[in-house]
Structure formats: C-alpha cells, structure tokens
XYZ file of C-alpha atoms in Angstrom:
428
model
C 49.809 -68.752 -54.452
C 46.606 -68.169 -52.373
C 46.418 -69.477 -48.886
C 44.536 -69.466 -45.807
C 45.767 -69.289 -42.126
C 42.859 -69.575 -39.737
C 43.169 -69.681 -35.869
C 40.247 -71.469 -34.604
C 38.302 -70.408 -31.446
C 40.296 -72.918 -29.293
C 43.541 -71.564 -30.651
C 44.384 -74.414 -33.192
C 45.589 -73.603 -36.566
C 43.532 -74.887 -39.623
C 46.532 -76.617 -40.992
C 46.966 -78.363 -37.669
C 43.440 -79.820 -37.759
C 43.560 -80.638 -41.493
C 46.815 -82.727 -41.249
C 45.646 -84.506 -38.097
C 42.387 -85.420 -39.770
C 44.214 -86.583 -42.902
C 46.560 -88.755 -40.856
C 43.868 -90.252 -39.182
C 42.003 -91.123 -42.319
C 45.072 -92.448 -44.340
C 46.737 -94.552 -41.585
C 46.274 -98.124 -42.678
C 44.465 -100.535 -40.493
C 46.277 -103.718 -39.478
C 44.431 -106.906 -40.621
C 43.096 -109.256 -37.774
C 45.631 -111.812 -36.725
C 45.272 -115.026 -35.042
C 48.865 -114.841 -33.585
C 49.203 -113.360 -30.069
C 49.684 -109.689 -30.064
C 53.402 -108.751 -29.706
C 54.588 -105.589 -27.831
C 55.195 -102.808 -30.116
C 58.776 -102.276 -31.217
C 59.415 -98.701 -29.839
C 62.838 -98.481 -31.544
C 61.300 -98.133 -34.951
C 59.668 -94.885 -36.105
C 55.839 -94.733 -36.919
C 54.874 -96.293 -40.188
C 53.877 -92.796 -41.619
C 56.112 -89.868 -41.233
C 55.014 -86.490 -42.786
C 57.965 -84.391 -44.169
C 57.798 -81.182 -46.007
C 61.124 -79.544 -46.176
C 60.459 -76.100 -47.329
C 57.755 -73.864 -48.897
C 58.805 -70.785 -50.594
C 56.318 -67.981 -50.753
C 56.497 -65.160 -53.329
C 54.019 -62.472 -54.370
C 51.208 -64.476 -52.682
C 48.011 -63.693 -50.776
C 46.952 -65.022 -47.499
C 43.385 -65.032 -46.064
C 43.938 -64.585 -42.277
C 41.163 -65.302 -39.821
C 41.525 -65.205 -36.195
C 38.444 -66.490 -34.295
C 40.161 -66.644 -31.001
C 39.899 -62.781 -30.493
C 37.127 -61.072 -28.621
C 36.357 -59.364 -31.820
C 36.566 -61.810 -34.779
C 39.474 -60.491 -36.927
C 39.810 -61.178 -40.635
C 41.919 -59.669 -43.167
C 43.566 -60.462 -46.491
C 47.381 -60.220 -46.597
C 48.960 -59.400 -49.978
C 52.440 -59.205 -51.365
C 53.325 -62.068 -49.182
C 57.007 -63.319 -49.397
C 59.020 -65.642 -47.128
C 59.494 -69.294 -46.176
C 57.719 -72.147 -44.133
C 60.335 -74.769 -43.474
C 60.642 -78.062 -41.621
C 57.122 -79.458 -41.416
C 57.525 -82.731 -39.951
C 55.828 -85.185 -37.680
C 59.199 -86.181 -36.296
C 59.394 -85.350 -32.572
C 61.554 -82.520 -31.633
C 61.362 -80.872 -35.202
C 59.317 -77.961 -35.375
C 58.378 -75.991 -38.463
C 59.747 -72.404 -38.774
C 57.610 -69.469 -40.311
C 58.990 -66.392 -41.619
C 56.542 -64.404 -43.721
C 56.131 -60.696 -44.512
C 53.420 -58.952 -46.466
C 50.955 -56.124 -46.182
C 47.396 -55.290 -45.565
C 45.562 -53.144 -48.174
C 48.777 -52.490 -49.703
C 50.200 -50.247 -47.040
C 50.049 -51.856 -43.462
C 52.895 -54.215 -42.992
C 52.390 -57.634 -41.403
C 54.812 -60.403 -40.265
C 54.383 -63.950 -39.146
C 57.161 -65.543 -37.445
C 58.017 -68.307 -35.113
C 57.989 -72.063 -34.735
C 55.217 -74.708 -34.371
C 54.798 -78.576 -34.080
C 51.281 -79.162 -35.021
C 51.679 -82.834 -35.868
C 53.364 -83.896 -32.658
C 51.863 -84.887 -29.350
C 51.715 -82.717 -27.440
C 51.844 -79.962 -30.049
C 53.913 -76.918 -29.283
C 53.640 -73.341 -30.566
C 55.794 -70.214 -30.421
C 54.146 -67.904 -32.954
C 54.249 -64.105 -33.245
C 51.743 -62.084 -35.613
C 52.210 -58.514 -36.127
C 49.932 -56.103 -37.795
C 50.941 -52.438 -38.093
C 48.913 -49.274 -39.185
C 45.598 -51.110 -39.681
C 42.742 -48.639 -40.468
C 40.269 -49.256 -37.766
C 37.299 -47.977 -39.615
C 37.298 -51.290 -41.590
C 36.530 -52.997 -38.181
C 33.107 -51.305 -37.816
C 31.160 -54.576 -38.472
C 32.811 -56.218 -35.440
C 32.918 -53.117 -33.194
C 29.166 -52.619 -33.744
C 28.400 -56.041 -32.871
C 30.574 -56.428 -29.866
C 31.273 -52.952 -28.695
C 28.019 -51.315 -29.753
C 29.647 -48.488 -31.648
C 30.845 -47.700 -35.165
C 34.411 -46.629 -35.638
C 35.026 -43.339 -37.536
C 38.818 -43.201 -37.352
C 41.737 -44.688 -35.779
C 44.983 -46.825 -36.518
C 45.754 -50.056 -34.801
C 48.941 -52.199 -34.274
C 48.448 -55.721 -33.045
C 51.290 -57.750 -31.808
C 50.007 -61.193 -31.011
C 52.467 -63.868 -29.369
C 51.396 -67.267 -28.337
C 53.410 -70.132 -26.756
C 52.053 -73.559 -26.157
C 53.961 -76.103 -24.049
C 52.712 -79.254 -22.428
C 49.154 -78.165 -23.327
C 49.714 -74.909 -21.472
C 48.958 -71.848 -23.421
C 50.689 -68.461 -22.628
C 49.752 -65.412 -24.615
C 51.164 -61.981 -24.505
C 49.127 -59.454 -26.695
C 49.929 -55.945 -27.270
C 47.367 -53.642 -28.744
C 48.118 -50.188 -29.571
C 45.372 -47.932 -30.945
C 46.168 -44.380 -32.199
C 43.629 -41.598 -32.377
C 40.410 -43.731 -31.886
C 37.220 -42.022 -32.729
C 33.828 -43.770 -31.984
C 31.086 -43.159 -34.332
C 27.369 -43.580 -33.929
C 25.751 -46.021 -31.468
C 24.717 -49.397 -32.836
C 22.142 -51.504 -31.120
C 23.407 -55.139 -30.660
C 22.522 -57.864 -28.240
C 26.151 -58.874 -28.041
C 27.601 -55.584 -27.138
C 29.336 -55.077 -23.896
C 27.309 -53.624 -21.171
C 29.898 -51.036 -20.285
C 30.326 -47.173 -20.713
C 32.698 -47.671 -23.503
C 33.367 -44.040 -24.125
C 34.417 -43.600 -20.535
C 36.687 -46.627 -20.706
C 38.288 -45.326 -23.922
C 38.965 -41.860 -22.336
C 40.586 -43.505 -19.340
C 42.833 -45.500 -21.390
C 43.798 -42.837 -23.986
C 47.022 -40.935 -23.166
C 47.830 -37.332 -23.856
C 49.043 -38.317 -27.465
C 45.810 -40.140 -28.232
C 47.262 -43.446 -27.790
C 45.744 -46.589 -26.232
C 48.451 -49.058 -25.375
C 47.137 -52.352 -23.852
C 48.814 -55.416 -22.718
C 46.519 -58.247 -22.485
C 48.220 -61.377 -21.195
C 46.321 -64.773 -21.280
C 46.800 -68.260 -20.084
C 44.966 -71.600 -19.720
C 45.005 -75.369 -20.111
C 43.952 -76.426 -23.488
C 43.068 -79.890 -22.149
C 40.234 -78.356 -19.966
C 36.975 -78.999 -21.816
C 35.933 -75.513 -20.838
C 38.878 -73.978 -22.261
C 38.252 -71.463 -25.172
C 41.073 -69.070 -26.246
C 38.431 -66.537 -27.496
C 36.853 -66.588 -23.843
C 40.121 -66.194 -22.226
C 41.210 -63.164 -24.167
C 37.758 -61.658 -24.073
C 37.707 -62.031 -20.230
C 41.164 -60.542 -19.964
C 40.238 -57.605 -22.152
C 36.813 -57.019 -20.353
C 38.547 -57.233 -16.880
C 41.023 -54.566 -17.979
C 38.371 -52.237 -19.194
C 36.021 -52.880 -16.277
C 38.783 -52.224 -13.842
C 39.414 -49.010 -15.476
C 35.756 -47.917 -15.418
C 34.900 -49.165 -11.955
C 38.129 -47.759 -10.338
C 39.022 -44.747 -12.529
C 40.827 -42.816 -9.808
C 43.040 -45.787 -8.831
C 44.097 -45.823 -12.622
C 44.766 -42.024 -12.387
C 46.698 -42.590 -9.276
C 48.902 -45.254 -10.723
C 49.734 -42.876 -13.514
C 51.474 -40.440 -11.282
C 52.700 -43.016 -8.769
C 50.393 -42.043 -6.006
C 48.885 -44.306 -3.240
C 46.170 -41.757 -2.261
C 42.364 -42.040 -2.949
C 42.182 -39.116 -5.374
C 38.280 -39.172 -5.479
C 37.907 -37.216 -2.222
C 39.543 -34.346 -0.512
C 39.171 -33.702 3.124
C 38.611 -30.289 4.685
C 38.656 -29.176 8.256
C 35.304 -28.950 10.031
C 33.728 -25.519 9.124
C 36.418 -24.694 6.685
C 36.702 -24.265 2.934
C 40.463 -23.800 2.946
C 42.785 -26.653 1.526
C 45.369 -27.845 3.829
C 48.819 -29.133 2.468
C 47.711 -32.909 2.224
C 44.565 -31.719 0.246
C 46.782 -29.590 -2.018
C 49.199 -32.518 -2.411
C 46.318 -34.794 -3.570
C 44.951 -32.287 -6.048
C 48.494 -31.684 -7.609
C 48.522 -35.413 -8.206
C 45.088 -35.526 -9.709
C 45.795 -32.478 -12.035
C 49.007 -34.384 -13.272
C 47.070 -37.407 -14.035
C 44.319 -35.462 -15.695
C 46.862 -33.920 -17.966
C 47.767 -37.343 -19.113
C 44.174 -38.171 -19.961
C 42.712 -35.107 -21.701
C 39.448 -36.579 -22.631
C 38.300 -36.786 -19.002
C 36.405 -34.212 -17.242
C 35.651 -33.809 -13.396
C 32.523 -33.149 -11.516
C 33.164 -31.709 -8.137
C 30.636 -31.873 -5.315
C 30.980 -30.302 -1.824
C 30.222 -32.349 1.110
C 29.384 -31.958 4.774
C 29.476 -33.749 8.006
C 26.649 -32.105 9.672
C 27.455 -32.411 13.358
C 31.034 -31.199 13.107
C 30.557 -28.673 10.394
C 27.452 -27.136 12.230
C 29.558 -27.023 15.531
C 32.421 -25.114 13.923
C 30.034 -22.823 12.080
C 28.275 -22.009 15.364
C 31.562 -20.869 16.856
C 32.661 -18.944 13.782
C 29.287 -17.039 13.582
C 29.325 -16.394 17.480
C 32.836 -14.864 17.155
C 31.977 -12.847 14.101
C 28.831 -11.446 16.114
C 31.426 -10.323 18.822
C 33.475 -8.502 16.222
C 30.502 -7.021 14.383
C 29.530 -5.499 17.891
C 32.699 -3.490 17.872
C 35.147 -5.701 19.893
C 38.620 -6.053 18.912
C 40.558 -9.371 18.880
C 42.424 -8.218 21.949
C 38.929 -7.596 23.794
C 38.012 -11.037 23.079
C 41.333 -12.546 24.030
C 41.558 -10.538 27.387
C 37.805 -10.785 27.965
C 37.557 -7.016 28.832
C 34.616 -5.100 30.445
C 33.435 -4.343 26.852
C 33.539 -8.001 26.129
C 31.287 -8.913 29.034
C 28.731 -6.205 28.178
C 28.664 -7.492 24.628
C 28.375 -11.178 25.585
C 25.583 -10.259 28.032
C 23.689 -8.396 25.286
C 24.078 -11.197 22.817
C 23.026 -13.826 25.132
C 19.815 -11.965 26.132
C 18.851 -12.027 22.381
C 19.266 -15.923 22.174
C 15.650 -17.361 21.846
C 16.071 -19.685 24.882
C 17.880 -17.171 27.072
C 16.763 -16.576 30.454
C 16.026 -12.980 31.626
C 19.256 -11.113 33.015
C 17.852 -8.505 35.266
C 20.029 -7.483 38.209
C 17.974 -9.432 40.834
C 17.767 -12.715 38.962
C 20.569 -15.289 39.510
C 21.681 -16.714 36.123
C 24.791 -17.925 34.312
C 28.011 -16.309 34.661
C 29.292 -14.119 31.718
C 31.683 -16.917 31.055
C 28.989 -19.404 30.989
C 26.913 -17.038 28.711
C 29.851 -16.989 26.177
C 30.085 -20.813 26.005
C 26.246 -20.834 25.421
C 26.717 -18.312 22.692
C 29.440 -20.509 21.173
C 27.485 -23.711 21.359
C 23.865 -22.614 20.494
C 24.361 -19.897 17.969
C 21.822 -20.540 15.261
C 23.211 -21.675 12.022
C 20.903 -21.241 8.896
C 20.694 -23.969 6.468
C 21.978 -21.824 3.764
C 25.191 -21.303 5.727
C 25.833 -24.974 5.458
C 25.050 -25.053 1.759
C 27.328 -22.141 1.161
C 30.151 -23.925 3.002
C 29.772 -27.096 0.872
C 29.678 -24.849 -2.365
C 32.792 -22.957 -1.243
C 34.780 -26.261 -0.764
C 33.849 -27.258 -4.389
C 34.654 -23.861 -5.716
C 38.068 -23.816 -3.770
C 38.952 -27.309 -5.298
C 37.926 -26.054 -8.725
C 40.139 -22.910 -8.371
C 43.122 -24.970 -7.326
C 42.737 -27.309 -10.310
C 42.492 -24.305 -12.728
C 45.784 -22.965 -11.264
C 47.321 -26.296 -11.865
C 46.410 -26.056 -15.645
C 43.297 -27.960 -16.052
C 40.907 -25.986 -18.431
C 37.617 -24.701 -17.022
C 35.581 -26.762 -19.518
C 36.838 -29.872 -17.887
C 35.730 -28.889 -14.473
C 32.134 -28.802 -13.246
C 30.788 -27.984 -9.837
C 27.567 -29.871 -9.042
C 24.697 -28.624 -6.843
C 26.137 -29.264 -3.277
C 24.068 -31.445 -0.948
C 23.924 -30.985 2.874
C 24.889 -34.486 3.372
C 25.978 -37.246 0.827
C 23.756 -40.403 0.960
C 26.875 -42.530 0.651
C 29.701 -40.514 2.197
C 29.409 -38.379 5.186
C 32.499 -36.209 5.604
C 33.698 -32.655 5.582
C 35.288 -32.110 1.954
C 34.692 -32.658 -1.549
C 33.819 -35.700 -3.671
C 35.021 -36.018 -7.382
C 33.518 -37.990 -10.315
C 35.019 -38.832 -13.659
C 32.842 -37.848 -16.638
C 33.493 -37.809 -20.391
C 31.690 -35.721 -23.045
C-alpha cells in the first residue's frame, strides 16, 4: 500500500478535505415539493453515514507532507505497519491512528492519536514523532528559509496537536543534535536574523538544541494560518534569544542579574564582591554555551573617575616625595613642606612667599587633591585595566582565553556612561 498524509497550511488533513468534498458532492438533492416544508425530524440520523471500521497497514509506504511548519517538511515513511480504526461521521466516534515506520530505513517514526474529521466541529488529538532524522537532507528548506545549507545534524521532532471547539493547541518539541551550518545561501525568504549567533545561544554543552514551541489559535479566524502561528512562535523564540542573550544566560543559572555589565568603584579597577558574583554566574552560563565568546570593553564615568584619579595621583605624589602614610595621616611638618612645594608647582598656583597671604597648608592640600592634572592616558589605562581584570577573573573561572577578547577601551561609551565594563556576545 502507498498512501499520502498531508497536513495543509491551515492544519487540516488531506483526508479531511477529500471526504468533506465527496460528501458534499454525493449528497442527494431533495426534489422541489409543493407541500409545505415540515420541520426536520432530528430523531433520525443523517441520510448518509460514513463508516470505515478498520484499515490494517503492513509493509506500506506513506508520503508525509506538513505544510504547516515554518520550514515545509516532506519525507517518505517506509516499512509502515499499524492500524487506522473507527473512521465514522457519527458524532462522538473518533478514528484512532496507530502507525509505526521508518524514514530512510533507519529513523523511526510513529503516528498516534485520534481525530474526528467528518464531524462538526472537527476534533483532533494527534501526535507525530520523527527520531534521528538526518538534517543534511533538509538543506533545500534551510537554504530557502534560513539562508544556510546544513552540513550535519540529527533532528528529533515531536509534534502534538489538539483541536477542540475550533481552538487549536499545539505542543511542538524539536531536539537538534550536533547541528553544523554550511555555506551561506542567498534567499529572499530567509530570516533577517544572525542565525549562527541564535544557534550558539540555544546549543548546550552537549551540542543539543532543545526547543519547545507551543502554538494556539482560533481556526475560525479568517486570518488564521497554522504555518504562520508556528513560524511566529519559532521566530519569536529565536529573536528573544538574539536580542536578549544575557537574559538567556542568566536564566540558565537562575540569576536575576544583568550580566552584560559589571560596575567598578570610581577610579578603581578592582572587582568588589557583587561584581565577582555576577562574573561567576556568567562563567557558569558560558560553560553551558561553549560556542559563545565574549568581548569585554572598559567603560568610564568621566566626572567621578577623573575626581578619584586626581585624589589618587595627588596622594601618590606625596608618597613619591618621601612622606610616609603616618606623615600624611598626622599632617606632620614634613607633610606641610611637601604640600607647600607641590602646590607651588601647580600651573594655577599663587606665589607663596613669606609676605604674601595665601591659602593655608590645609587649603593647599585640598586644592592639590581636587585640581591635580589627570592625563588622558590615565583614564584610558583605567578603562583597559577594568577590562583586563574582568578577563583574568573569567580565565580563573575556567573560560578559555580564545573565548575572551578585550576591545579598545573608550573614554566614554556613547550608550552607557558608567564606571565598569560592558560585555557583548559574539560567535566565531
């Protein structure tokens, strides 16, 4: 036996449409009558009742086509065995399907469930499972809709649809193992998304992508299309991963933090406890997504960072002049002499001869602290040190060096103005 099972774009089965068309064609037309029309006798069944108690299938072939999927899926199932029982137009009597076979002689496939295609409203509870499909054979579809050929990968598809009161509920589980994209294929129908990044975000440490794609909709809606509903759900899932990759990574490790930034204290390149905790979470998530890399950029908040650097440089100048920490703390005579000398060297300092009245030593120290010149390279160095500190921490957490890059640091981000580092996800 050779048969066809086609799921149309609107979710209907080909057998459902065929039988409905035949019933409409073969139904006898009542001749015109001069007698007044009498109310229909609802106690009697319809003039025509379709009954097909059982179909036994053995060593058969089924041409399966699903046009409802975002990627039109077609395959031929061989070695098909099983039964289809109870096809009837009687209300409340669904047919039952229980079929097993294989694709290409090795990938098992099962069809099971119930359906009432001849009743109004129709109902459906159907499960289709394909296991171990060679994804390379899907290149014609992936090239058209994804813009890439498929070099390797194995896919398991578990499709389950329920239809009740014209309301469709679908729970689709797609598991893809060791997916490898091939060359780029130009296609006007391809998704305008960074597909390689999306795949890397969804692929776990075992090389597996496990997607749950639930769908729902009202089949009575003239705008309803099962293919569009599934495609929309799939694209939304991929888009969410691509547009919010750090939210996905945080979810992997149960974190509620924004893992794309790490704050540093003004003027500092040392991580505090909170920053270390965020990076530990990020490292744990990166371990689960081995295809991802990070670009680390140091950032500055110019006002606060410059102020803190001024104070640090002024203090360093006091120490370089031979003062001890105790001299600075106790404001010794030696401290007063050094402060006076350094103040006199400031470009805007007033003369400090004995007869001229000027700021006190304490005021001079404050001026040194607040006006010490900060070269631009000191700010750039601070931003770079923050990025390097972050990279070193992630290295110690086990992330390989080839997955960590430090970009040229900017004095001030055009989008985010803060003291810290900003991280970006990349994929080779």
